[in-house]
């Protein structure tokens, strides 16, 4: 289904096959653009509009993309080809730009028609894929349409030319012709508007038929902008209605109530705490307690700064469920994090986690770990404790999802770093509960309000903003080696200073150091949020864990330092051993990939050095530096980069160095990478589903659409009275799109 098939739908004509209207040419649209129905074609909106009277600045034309531009022929020369039969026509076009003429080369093989028509001085619209040949911008065999400079009809001269997302086999002009045929035969009476009539009347929105006409065939470009405004609200409204309906239907499900139990494990745990909960932890804890006591499933997102105490809040919720006779499952994205959670929760609970064991609390529970690398005996023991109910808390990775994992009474699912899990994985775990379990998902990546409304609108959201007492501030500094090559020596001296005071140091590298190249904790591609990351000079040799670890002996400042190496491709037992030694203080310096990005908690670590920091996104850098300064000692993060000071990627590093406010950084991150893959490629494998709505710019529209959608769904949860909206939601929630709505 087309990625843009969102804006409008009907039960009749828009669902009709394009072949019925267009005949054989419809097969090209289906094959090359994945457009099959009238509605999908009409929702394949122009990406921009050209004015017939204006030439396109050639300097702005992107390389390796299909483009449509208006230019003037400067010269045309035909010659015989030397190596094969036929003629080669070489045309140079210009934009006549003030202050310097922009030029592009066109090449036609056997272009006899072009030779007759593309004469010097002719203006035309050209379409094709831009490449570079011998350092010059080139179009090979581009399609063209001649434009008349002397047309006396001002309406014709001023009428914008729509430019569509196109491919080599289907040009923008051909798409426009197909759209024109559809619009000429479209019956407005057969369009069922997804936007309720009362809302459209209130906001003076044009009709759906008029919006299609003006967005595709505007008389002036302002017509298209007015139509885009209509579709912009429509996109927001359909999305918010889908989220509101999902939320309403989830609220109808039945769950086992897990009310607080006086004198139970939670009360005992609170009495043992050596510190006082922050106001935020207590307030969020009260909200979770009330949710768990209800007979409908909790679906809540808990977001908070790195180190704000989310895990403690989640643990208290787990204990409430255990007190009520249920079990809790904690799903972690990596074995290192699962192991860290197991060690941390076991240590924090003390005797309360030793139920039935010598020295354990009489009414205590057990915390078990289940990972894919466990041996058969360990796995059998963990499976038995989960199935029997002896284990109140089961912590694991994807291994928790396997068929042979059974729970006695699964009451709460806690998903850590929820963005790393797909909908199928979350639903698999849910299916292991007799009744709908309560669900708590956590993220340490703060989410801007507009994103939260747009992406997580079906979840209740709680936020922890304050840090627990004892957490020290983290100072962050850019280390620009392009300007100051000698600063790398100062970095290692700084590491030695921390180690000499009894502290520990992380050094993070962007790749492991084998043929797989750049990779995350498991060797997978790093999350490179900004497009400019990929524009980093190819000559830049990325620092690898293996190579850096092997060269530490050659660094004078680190002589006699005890170092370790950690990455996702190591044997699980070896990873656990290295992490355990670092945790116990046996290792003074740890060279690692982003495997230590989340959850790793070593209070004695105070310095983090991030090599080639420009290869990481803002939120990743923020997560990584949150691993230091966790034990009452001040933390420092050094962002090392070899990029020039004016490189676009340095803007991200400057942003991270300027503030530790995660919400401010998340907004900056969103602005720098634009909409990118918020609702698109990262979640569904396609381009963004939002064609006109921009989350960074249209917060007021999103809020209005959310309010309208919630009011409608509250009165009609099944949307029986809104068939157009139901159909639009179904189009929106096609298999490629459903993932982002379910990703919580």
XYZ file of C-alpha atoms in Angstrom:
744
model
C 0.000 0.000 0.000
C 1.316 3.440 -0.813
C 2.992 5.292 1.978
C 0.860 8.336 1.346
C -2.489 6.611 1.302
C -3.695 8.408 4.344
C -5.641 11.516 3.690
C -9.060 10.493 2.453
C -11.092 7.424 1.619
C -14.554 6.327 0.636
C -16.498 3.129 0.443
C -16.811 3.386 -3.326
C -14.904 5.305 -5.946
C -11.607 5.924 -4.118
C -11.328 2.193 -3.509
C -11.732 1.393 -7.220
C -8.750 -0.068 -9.078
C -6.773 2.405 -11.169
C -6.853 -0.062 -14.039
C -10.573 0.538 -14.467
C -9.917 4.248 -15.071
C -6.494 4.261 -16.685
C -6.239 0.916 -18.431
C -2.777 -0.629 -19.028
C -0.789 2.449 -17.806
C -2.087 1.653 -14.304
C 0.280 -1.325 -14.240
C 3.265 1.026 -14.297
C 1.904 2.972 -11.311
C 1.333 -0.275 -9.429
C 4.713 -1.795 -10.243
C 6.966 1.201 -9.728
C 5.089 3.393 -7.215
C 2.915 0.827 -5.406
C -0.218 2.790 -6.332
C -3.198 0.532 -6.995
C -6.410 2.455 -6.259
C -7.891 5.840 -7.078
C -7.463 6.924 -3.464
C -3.813 5.931 -3.369
C -3.055 7.928 -6.501
C -4.919 11.025 -5.280
C -3.000 10.800 -2.010
C 0.300 10.680 -3.878
C 0.643 14.428 -3.420
C 3.043 16.726 -5.294
C 6.269 17.285 -3.401
C 6.537 20.864 -4.717
C 5.410 23.190 -7.519
C 7.356 24.856 -10.293
C 6.429 28.180 -11.885
C 6.567 28.162 -15.680
C 8.082 31.619 -15.711
C 10.928 30.802 -13.325
C 14.044 28.751 -13.935
C 15.125 26.253 -11.292
C 18.411 27.066 -9.466
C 20.664 24.231 -10.599
C 22.844 24.607 -7.498
C 19.869 23.380 -5.427
C 19.371 20.194 -7.442
C 20.144 17.043 -5.383
C 22.474 14.351 -6.741
C 21.302 10.728 -7.113
C 17.626 11.703 -6.991
C 14.828 11.935 -9.533
C 14.232 15.623 -10.203
C 12.037 17.860 -12.318
C 13.379 21.282 -13.189
C 12.806 24.161 -15.589
C 15.871 25.383 -17.476
C 16.985 27.019 -20.727
C 19.067 25.299 -23.414
C 22.445 26.995 -23.731
C 23.984 24.744 -26.369
C 23.327 21.453 -28.142
C 25.869 19.430 -30.110
C 25.401 16.081 -31.860
C 28.215 13.726 -32.819
C 28.678 10.148 -33.907
C 29.620 7.668 -31.188
C 33.079 6.171 -31.622
C 32.576 2.744 -30.073
C 29.134 1.881 -31.424
C 26.620 2.913 -34.030
C 24.424 5.910 -33.547
C 24.476 9.522 -32.455
C 25.208 11.198 -29.129
C 23.514 14.521 -28.354
C 25.166 16.656 -25.689
C 23.049 19.502 -24.337
C 24.019 22.111 -21.784
C 21.170 23.748 -19.879
C 21.378 26.822 -17.675
C 19.362 28.481 -14.924
C 20.487 32.018 -15.873
C 21.028 32.574 -12.162
C 21.964 36.080 -11.150
C 25.573 36.363 -10.123
C 26.701 33.287 -12.054
C 25.092 30.840 -14.452
C 24.377 27.359 -13.099
C 24.874 24.643 -15.689
C 23.978 20.993 -16.149
C 24.908 18.527 -18.869
C 22.276 16.425 -20.659
C 23.182 13.370 -22.700
C 20.843 11.744 -25.241
C 21.723 8.529 -27.036
C 20.232 8.631 -30.529
C 18.160 11.632 -29.466
C 17.016 12.673 -32.922
C 13.795 14.253 -31.631
C 15.680 16.145 -28.940
C 18.162 17.350 -31.568
C 15.293 18.955 -33.502
C 13.549 20.494 -30.475
C 16.201 21.357 -27.874
C 17.689 24.335 -29.665
C 19.671 27.103 -27.931
C 17.336 29.493 -26.132
C 14.482 26.985 -25.738
C 12.939 26.706 -22.274
C 11.736 23.282 -21.145
C 10.869 21.202 -18.134
C 13.294 18.276 -17.725
C 12.827 15.131 -15.612
C 15.392 12.467 -14.779
C 17.914 11.193 -12.263
C 20.823 13.503 -11.492
C 24.286 11.928 -11.448
C 27.854 13.222 -11.380
C 30.090 12.554 -14.400
C 33.613 13.914 -14.475
C 32.705 16.357 -11.738
C 29.663 17.771 -13.518
C 25.924 17.416 -12.854
C 24.414 15.191 -15.524
C 21.034 13.943 -16.725
C 21.045 10.972 -19.107
C 18.140 10.681 -21.573
C 15.893 12.955 -19.456
C 12.269 13.396 -20.417
C 11.286 16.945 -21.329
C 8.311 19.176 -22.101
C 8.829 22.369 -24.097
C 7.528 25.569 -22.488
C 6.400 28.609 -24.445
C 8.084 31.853 -23.364
C 5.717 33.997 -25.374
C 2.347 32.610 -24.325
C -0.117 35.504 -24.096
C -2.298 33.812 -21.493
C -1.112 34.968 -18.041
C -3.196 32.261 -16.363
C -1.195 29.657 -18.261
C 2.173 31.257 -17.503
C 1.407 31.612 -13.787
C -0.190 28.195 -13.306
C 2.107 26.058 -11.129
C 3.423 22.739 -12.423
C 3.061 20.000 -9.790
C 6.184 17.894 -9.237
C 5.466 14.405 -7.901
C 7.693 11.869 -6.158
C 8.691 9.917 -9.269
C 10.937 7.135 -10.518
C 12.789 6.557 -13.745
C 10.007 4.481 -15.311
C 7.194 6.807 -14.226
C 7.906 10.510 -14.598
C 6.244 13.329 -12.688
C 4.518 14.403 -15.917
C 3.016 10.938 -16.412
C 1.741 10.916 -12.832
C 0.159 14.343 -13.385
C -1.601 13.070 -16.499
C -2.997 10.074 -14.593
C -4.178 12.302 -11.743
C -5.863 14.615 -14.257
C -7.837 11.732 -15.766
C -9.014 10.690 -12.300
C -10.001 14.212 -11.254
C -11.963 14.748 -14.476
C -14.114 11.680 -13.791
C -14.345 11.826 -9.997
C -17.836 12.143 -8.526
C -17.682 14.322 -5.379
C -20.837 12.638 -4.072
C -18.877 9.407 -3.695
C -16.291 10.922 -1.388
C -16.932 10.246 2.289
C -14.948 12.750 4.304
C -13.045 11.379 7.331
C -13.300 14.806 8.971
C -16.737 15.191 10.622
C -18.954 17.806 9.015
C -19.264 19.811 12.252
C -15.479 20.088 12.563
C -15.028 21.025 8.904
C -17.731 23.690 9.244
C -16.244 25.044 12.479
C -12.764 25.421 10.960
C -14.036 26.472 7.510
C -12.215 23.560 5.863
C -12.794 23.163 2.131
C -14.517 20.019 0.898
C -12.486 16.903 0.255
C -13.188 17.062 -3.491
C -12.059 20.678 -3.684
C -8.929 19.896 -1.671
C -7.950 17.137 -4.117
C -8.523 19.464 -7.053
C -6.496 22.345 -5.630
C -3.597 20.284 -4.328
C -3.120 18.617 -7.716
C -4.219 21.354 -10.148
C -3.865 24.730 -8.439
C -4.494 27.850 -10.488
C -1.989 29.657 -8.276
C 0.381 28.138 -5.763
C -1.620 29.637 -2.874
C -4.475 27.276 -3.802
C -2.193 24.329 -3.141
C -1.152 25.758 0.227
C -4.805 26.094 1.281
C -5.450 22.478 0.276
C -2.361 21.343 2.158
C -3.698 23.034 5.293
C -6.865 20.960 4.971
C -4.938 17.702 4.547
C -2.564 18.666 7.361
C -5.420 18.804 9.851
C -6.877 15.640 8.340
C -3.626 13.706 8.856
C -3.488 14.809 12.477
C -7.147 14.006 13.073
C -7.080 10.515 11.518
C -3.952 9.621 13.473
C -5.332 10.939 16.766
C -8.647 9.173 16.200
C -6.799 5.897 15.633
C -4.884 6.371 18.878
C -7.981 7.403 20.826
C -9.948 4.426 19.538
C -7.148 2.030 20.458
C -6.991 3.556 23.908
C -10.751 3.273 24.363
C -10.834 -0.357 23.230
C -7.921 -1.259 25.507
C -9.762 0.307 28.426
C -12.624 -2.130 27.826
C -10.380 -5.165 28.330
C -10.519 -6.882 31.690
C -7.484 -7.297 33.890
C -6.955 -8.805 37.305
C -6.925 -6.019 39.888
C -3.702 -5.881 41.920
C -4.494 -3.577 44.855
C -1.897 -2.664 47.507
C -1.523 -5.129 50.373
C -0.817 -3.615 53.792
C 2.240 -5.108 55.458
C 3.342 -6.912 52.292
C 6.612 -6.903 50.377
C 6.170 -3.323 49.177
C 5.770 -1.965 52.695
C 8.743 -4.003 53.888
C 10.826 -2.788 50.974
C 9.936 0.859 51.611
C 10.897 0.444 55.257
C 14.313 -0.878 54.209
C 15.125 1.972 51.810
C 18.189 3.919 53.051
C 16.966 7.084 51.354
C 13.771 9.026 50.814
C 11.900 8.779 47.534
C 11.785 11.965 45.488
C 8.444 13.715 45.250
C 8.240 12.656 41.633
C 8.909 8.997 42.426
C 6.226 9.018 45.094
C 3.675 10.802 42.897
C 4.250 8.474 39.933
C 4.234 5.520 42.319
C 0.790 6.541 43.593
C -0.486 6.789 40.011
C 0.841 3.316 39.175
C -0.638 1.886 42.374
C -4.065 3.214 41.420
C -3.718 1.865 37.866
C -2.744 -1.594 39.127
C -5.688 -1.656 41.520
C -8.120 -1.239 38.617
C -9.794 -4.063 36.739
C -8.755 -2.687 33.344
C -5.181 -3.080 32.088
C -2.742 -0.294 32.781
C -0.954 0.903 29.639
C 1.508 3.531 30.776
C 4.719 5.023 29.462
C 7.190 6.101 32.149
C 9.758 8.515 30.825
C 12.466 10.223 32.769
C 15.974 11.530 32.662
C 18.886 9.135 32.878
C 19.255 8.359 36.581
C 15.866 9.724 37.629
C 14.951 6.463 39.360
C 12.563 4.838 36.878
C 13.709 1.313 37.772
C 12.974 1.877 41.450
C 9.469 3.096 40.595
C 8.961 0.024 38.402
C 10.243 -2.291 41.162
C 7.736 -0.895 43.644
C 4.956 -1.566 41.099
C 6.212 -5.135 40.687
C 6.137 -5.677 44.451
C 2.526 -4.457 44.614
C 1.585 -7.037 41.970
C 3.451 -9.797 43.857
C 1.680 -8.823 47.076
C -1.600 -9.328 45.196
C -0.604 -12.843 44.130
C 0.761 -12.083 40.659
C 4.101 -12.094 38.896
C 6.037 -9.446 37.008
C 8.183 -9.849 33.904
C 10.925 -7.352 33.069
C 11.933 -7.397 29.398
C 15.375 -5.923 28.634
C 16.901 -5.386 25.174
C 20.352 -6.883 25.852
C 21.854 -9.614 28.014
C 24.188 -7.112 29.655
C 21.230 -4.972 30.709
C 19.181 -8.005 31.802
C 22.095 -9.181 33.951
C 22.519 -5.690 35.390
C 18.813 -5.546 36.272
C 19.002 -8.977 37.924
C 22.019 -8.032 40.007
C 20.619 -4.606 40.886
C 17.130 -5.828 41.880
C 18.500 -8.793 43.838
C 20.928 -6.527 45.679
C 18.270 -3.874 46.316
C 15.688 -6.357 47.643
C 18.157 -8.267 49.824
C 16.390 -10.930 51.920
C 13.079 -10.033 50.245
C 14.441 -11.689 47.080
C 15.358 -14.908 48.891
C 11.918 -16.376 49.514
C 12.127 -20.010 50.651
C 15.896 -19.784 51.031
C 18.007 -19.919 54.163
C 18.185 -16.411 55.591
C 15.512 -15.111 53.300
C 12.360 -13.276 54.354
C 9.534 -15.639 55.297
C 7.147 -14.045 52.829
C 9.874 -13.094 50.342
C 9.876 -13.769 46.633
C 12.548 -14.698 44.111
C 14.113 -12.840 41.202
C 15.202 -15.075 38.326
C 17.108 -14.369 35.145
C 16.298 -15.968 31.794
C 18.581 -15.339 28.807
C 19.442 -17.208 25.649
C 23.013 -17.926 26.720
C 22.121 -19.821 29.920
C 23.040 -23.499 30.030
C 20.344 -26.177 30.103
C 20.359 -26.651 33.877
C 20.130 -22.913 34.585
C 17.373 -22.505 32.038
C 15.311 -25.399 33.399
C 15.574 -24.006 36.922
C 14.478 -20.524 35.790
C 11.579 -21.940 33.745
C 10.383 -24.009 36.704
C 10.446 -21.049 39.090
C 8.501 -18.907 36.600
C 5.897 -21.614 35.932
C 5.431 -22.511 39.600
C 5.100 -18.924 40.751
C 8.085 -19.193 43.119
C 9.690 -16.385 41.122
C 7.738 -13.189 41.575
C 10.038 -11.311 39.195
C 11.340 -12.835 35.968
C 13.966 -10.774 34.156
C 15.038 -11.629 30.637
C 15.784 -10.737 27.083
C 13.976 -12.055 24.015
C 14.323 -15.491 25.639
C 11.214 -14.614 27.675
C 9.230 -14.739 24.446
C 9.968 -18.356 23.524
C 7.089 -20.839 23.482
C 8.219 -22.930 26.434
C 8.228 -20.001 28.873
C 5.184 -20.200 31.155
C 4.063 -18.035 34.055
C 1.929 -19.008 37.015
C 0.050 -15.684 37.028
C 1.623 -12.908 34.961
C 0.145 -9.647 36.197
C 2.603 -6.946 35.078
C 4.928 -6.555 32.106
C 7.676 -3.961 32.385
C 9.453 -3.189 29.110
C 12.750 -1.350 29.478
C 13.848 0.880 26.606
C 10.596 0.120 24.792
C 11.728 1.509 21.433
C 13.958 -1.535 20.959
C 11.061 -3.982 20.818
C 8.523 -4.574 18.051
C 4.803 -5.090 18.483
C 5.026 -8.841 17.886
C 7.460 -9.248 20.778
C 5.322 -7.231 23.183
C 2.191 -9.137 22.180
C 3.924 -12.504 22.555
C 4.693 -11.691 26.170
C 1.147 -10.443 26.741
C -0.241 -13.739 25.447
C 1.431 -15.576 28.316
C -1.005 -14.031 30.807
C -4.429 -15.541 31.562
C -6.060 -12.093 31.636
C -4.802 -8.903 30.015
C -1.717 -7.960 32.043
C -0.864 -4.468 33.150
C 1.898 -2.951 31.011
C 4.518 -0.388 31.979
C 7.022 0.712 29.340
C 10.020 2.833 30.233
C 12.311 5.100 28.285
C 15.223 7.263 29.359
C 14.931 9.228 26.125
C 12.740 12.231 26.937
C 9.984 12.743 24.399
C 8.803 16.191 23.247
C 5.138 16.791 23.944
C 4.096 16.835 20.292
C 5.870 13.534 19.651
C 4.280 12.002 22.728
C 0.833 13.059 21.490
C 1.526 11.776 18.001
C 3.402 8.539 18.601
C 2.338 7.448 22.075
C -1.173 8.872 22.119
C -2.673 5.513 23.095
C -0.625 5.378 26.305
C -0.966 7.253 29.556
C 2.314 9.093 30.142
C 4.106 9.737 33.425
C 7.319 11.696 33.693
C 10.108 11.820 36.263
C 12.021 15.084 36.020
C 14.025 15.401 39.240
C 17.141 13.423 40.080
C 17.477 11.531 43.373
C 19.606 13.059 46.107
C 23.285 12.251 45.737
C 23.373 12.351 41.943
C 26.096 14.724 40.787
C 25.979 16.954 37.737
C 27.776 15.831 34.585
C 30.010 18.279 32.740
C 30.351 17.656 29.017
C 33.046 19.003 26.701
C 33.809 18.824 22.985
C 37.306 17.642 22.128
C 37.921 18.834 18.575
C 41.022 17.089 17.291
C 40.879 18.892 13.937
C 41.603 22.168 15.732
C 43.713 20.702 18.549
C 45.329 17.357 17.603
C 47.338 17.263 20.822
C 44.191 17.226 22.944
C 43.943 13.440 22.597
C 46.950 13.227 24.922
C 45.107 15.412 27.413
C 42.132 13.031 27.206
C 44.293 10.092 28.309
C 45.900 12.223 31.028
C 42.427 13.123 32.269
C 41.534 9.434 32.366
C 44.652 8.690 34.407
C 43.781 11.468 36.870
C 40.380 9.880 37.546
C 41.907 6.422 37.931
C 44.580 7.729 40.315
C 41.847 9.096 42.579
C 40.269 5.646 42.737
C 37.597 6.236 40.095
C 36.826 4.323 36.886
C 36.576 5.291 33.220
C 34.462 4.266 30.201
C 35.783 4.664 26.649
C 33.063 4.185 24.027
C 33.848 3.434 20.372
C 31.487 3.428 17.372
C 32.543 0.047 16.001
C 33.759 -3.317 17.249
C 36.702 -3.640 14.921
C 36.089 -6.406 12.430
C 34.838 -6.688 8.872
C 31.291 -5.729 9.949
C 32.379 -2.107 10.373
C 30.341 0.393 12.328
C 28.021 -1.243 14.770
C 26.141 -1.079 18.014
C 26.242 -3.529 20.876
C 25.436 -6.479 18.652
C 27.233 -5.193 15.602
C 24.085 -3.687 14.156
C 24.138 -0.251 12.590
C 24.317 2.670 14.968
C 21.337 4.952 15.345
C 22.567 7.806 13.181
C 19.794 10.307 13.738
C 20.849 13.151 11.501
C 21.271 12.935 7.757
C 24.536 14.837 8.019
C 26.103 11.994 9.997
C 26.338 9.959 6.846
C 28.024 12.874 5.173
C 31.052 12.572 7.445
C 34.246 12.389 5.379
C 34.870 8.841 4.218
C 38.573 9.265 4.950
C 37.762 9.417 8.670
C 38.959 6.160 10.203
C 36.537 5.202 12.966
C 37.916 4.100 16.301
C 37.194 0.463 17.091
C 37.005 -1.297 20.429
C 39.390 -4.075 19.413
C 42.055 -1.769 17.979
C 41.902 0.787 20.789
C 41.994 -1.883 23.473
C 45.006 -3.452 21.779
C 46.858 -0.126 21.605
C 46.335 0.978 25.223
C 49.744 -0.406 26.149
C 51.292 2.203 23.836
C 49.596 5.114 25.668
C 52.122 6.380 28.258
C 49.454 7.990 30.421
C 47.694 4.633 30.859
C 50.723 2.601 31.846
C 49.831 -0.124 34.400
C 46.102 0.669 34.141
C 43.924 -2.452 34.330
C 41.626 -2.359 31.317
C 38.875 -4.529 29.865
C 36.970 -4.789 26.584
C 33.222 -5.234 26.094
C 31.125 -5.587 22.951
C 28.041 -7.434 21.804
C 29.777 -10.217 19.885
C 31.696 -11.539 22.864
C 30.678 -14.797 24.485
C 27.863 -14.045 26.982
C 29.790 -15.563 29.885
C 32.821 -13.451 28.982
C 30.639 -10.320 28.768
C 29.183 -11.041 32.183
C 32.654 -11.612 33.600
C 34.038 -8.348 32.208
C 31.047 -6.343 33.388
C 31.242 -7.995 36.799
C 34.944 -7.149 37.140
C 34.302 -3.532 36.168
C 31.375 -3.367 38.555
C 33.555 -4.749 41.378
C 36.368 -2.313 40.644
C 38.856 -4.893 39.385
C 38.983 -3.100 36.022
C 39.880 0.584 36.044
C 39.051 1.328 32.406
C 36.486 -0.275 30.114
C 36.621 0.058 26.315
C 33.149 -0.718 24.992
C 30.547 -0.205 22.286
C 27.095 1.167 23.044
C 26.372 -2.063 24.905
C 26.733 0.077 28.039
C 24.276 2.703 26.786
C 21.384 1.875 29.093
C 20.919 0.318 32.496
C 24.580 -0.180 33.361
C 25.092 1.212 36.840
C 28.643 1.470 38.219
C 28.596 4.222 40.864
C 32.400 4.543 40.894
C 32.627 5.438 37.184
C 33.135 9.181 36.793
C 34.600 9.765 33.322
C 33.253 8.802 29.914
C 35.303 9.318 26.754
C 33.243 8.921 23.550
C 35.465 8.437 20.515
C 34.155 9.695 17.159
C 31.213 11.163 19.042
C 29.913 12.675 15.802
C 28.833 9.165 14.769
C 26.155 9.083 17.471
C 22.782 10.792 17.737
C 21.909 13.348 20.389
C 19.754 11.022 22.477
C 22.403 8.292 22.319
C 25.093 10.670 23.559
C 22.771 11.805 26.349
C 22.100 8.193 27.317
C 25.774 7.270 27.272
C 26.943 10.102 29.498
C 24.242 9.173 31.990
C 26.388 6.166 32.922
C 28.793 8.369 34.923
C 28.321 10.504 38.011
C 25.930 7.986 39.554
C 27.640 7.555 42.906
C 27.889 11.018 44.429
C 31.099 11.938 42.598
C 31.048 14.523 39.815
C 30.868 13.072 36.300
C 32.624 14.214 33.156
C 31.943 13.323 29.509
C 34.419 14.086 26.706
C 33.058 14.112 23.148
C 36.036 13.377 20.910
C 35.727 14.190 17.202
C 38.051 14.549 14.219
C 35.557 16.542 12.162
C 36.220 20.148 11.237
C 34.633 22.760 13.487
C 32.173 23.858 10.797
C 30.947 20.351 9.935
C 27.148 20.020 10.450
C 27.586 17.076 12.841
C 29.459 19.303 15.277
C 26.170 21.138 15.910
C 24.854 18.020 17.665
C 27.945 17.766 19.830
C 27.671 21.425 20.784
C 24.027 20.885 21.740
C 24.871 17.945 24.013
C 27.738 19.865 25.607
C 25.518 22.883 26.262
C 22.880 21.242 28.463
C 21.986 18.141 30.454
C 18.263 18.810 30.044
C 17.047 15.752 28.162
C 13.791 17.387 27.076
C 15.608 20.353 25.597
C 17.966 17.968 23.804
C 15.149 15.813 22.476
C 13.540 18.895 20.941
C 16.869 19.900 19.407
C 17.337 16.355 18.122
C 13.915 16.439 16.500
C 14.677 19.760 14.813
C 18.063 18.662 13.511
C 16.887 15.414 11.984
C 13.567 16.928 10.919
C 10.688 14.437 10.821
C 12.897 11.751 9.317
C 11.764 8.393 10.576
C 9.534 9.322 13.504
C 6.590 7.604 11.884
C 8.300 6.259 8.814
C 11.246 4.107 7.913
C 12.458 3.180 11.363
C 9.088 1.798 12.325
C 7.544 0.604 9.124
C 10.154 0.305 6.426
C 8.777 3.158 4.309
C 8.856 6.914 4.055
C 7.098 9.056 6.612
C 3.313 8.652 6.571
C 2.896 12.312 7.413
C 3.027 14.273 4.171
C 2.032 17.728 5.366
C 1.985 17.500 9.164
C 5.267 18.455 10.817
C 5.535 17.464 14.437
C 8.068 20.201 15.202
C 5.946 22.952 13.644
C 2.299 22.039 14.035
C 1.800 21.390 17.730
C -1.381 23.483 17.887
C -2.946 21.542 15.021
C -2.051 18.241 16.691
C -3.558 19.387 19.990
C -6.758 20.538 18.304
C -7.029 17.266 16.347
C -6.407 15.274 19.507
C -9.136 17.103 21.385
C -11.593 16.609 18.499
C -10.717 12.924 18.154
C -11.025 12.204 21.867
C -14.426 13.898 22.034
C -15.721 11.844 19.112
C -14.324 8.545 20.378
C -15.685 9.207 23.862
C -19.195 9.394 22.431
C -18.780 6.628 19.864
C -15.820 4.303 20.656
C -16.598 2.020 17.714
C -16.981 5.044 15.377
C -20.192 3.576 14.022
C -21.377 7.006 12.973
C -18.131 7.889 11.183
C -17.632 5.446 8.278
C -15.230 7.740 6.444
C -13.041 7.996 9.517
C -13.104 4.223 10.056
C -11.982 3.646 6.484
C -9.268 6.270 6.791
C -7.961 4.618 9.959
C -7.936 1.248 8.236
C -5.932 2.734 5.397
C -3.593 4.340 7.889
C -3.188 1.143 9.875
C -2.200 -1.047 6.997
C 0.396 -3.714 7.907
C 3.298 -1.434 7.052
C 2.007 1.320 9.316
C 0.596 -0.501 12.315
C 3.959 -0.986 13.991
C 4.395 2.620 15.080
C 1.009 2.747 16.813
C 1.753 -0.477 18.677
C 5.351 0.251 19.444
C 4.587 1.143 23.052
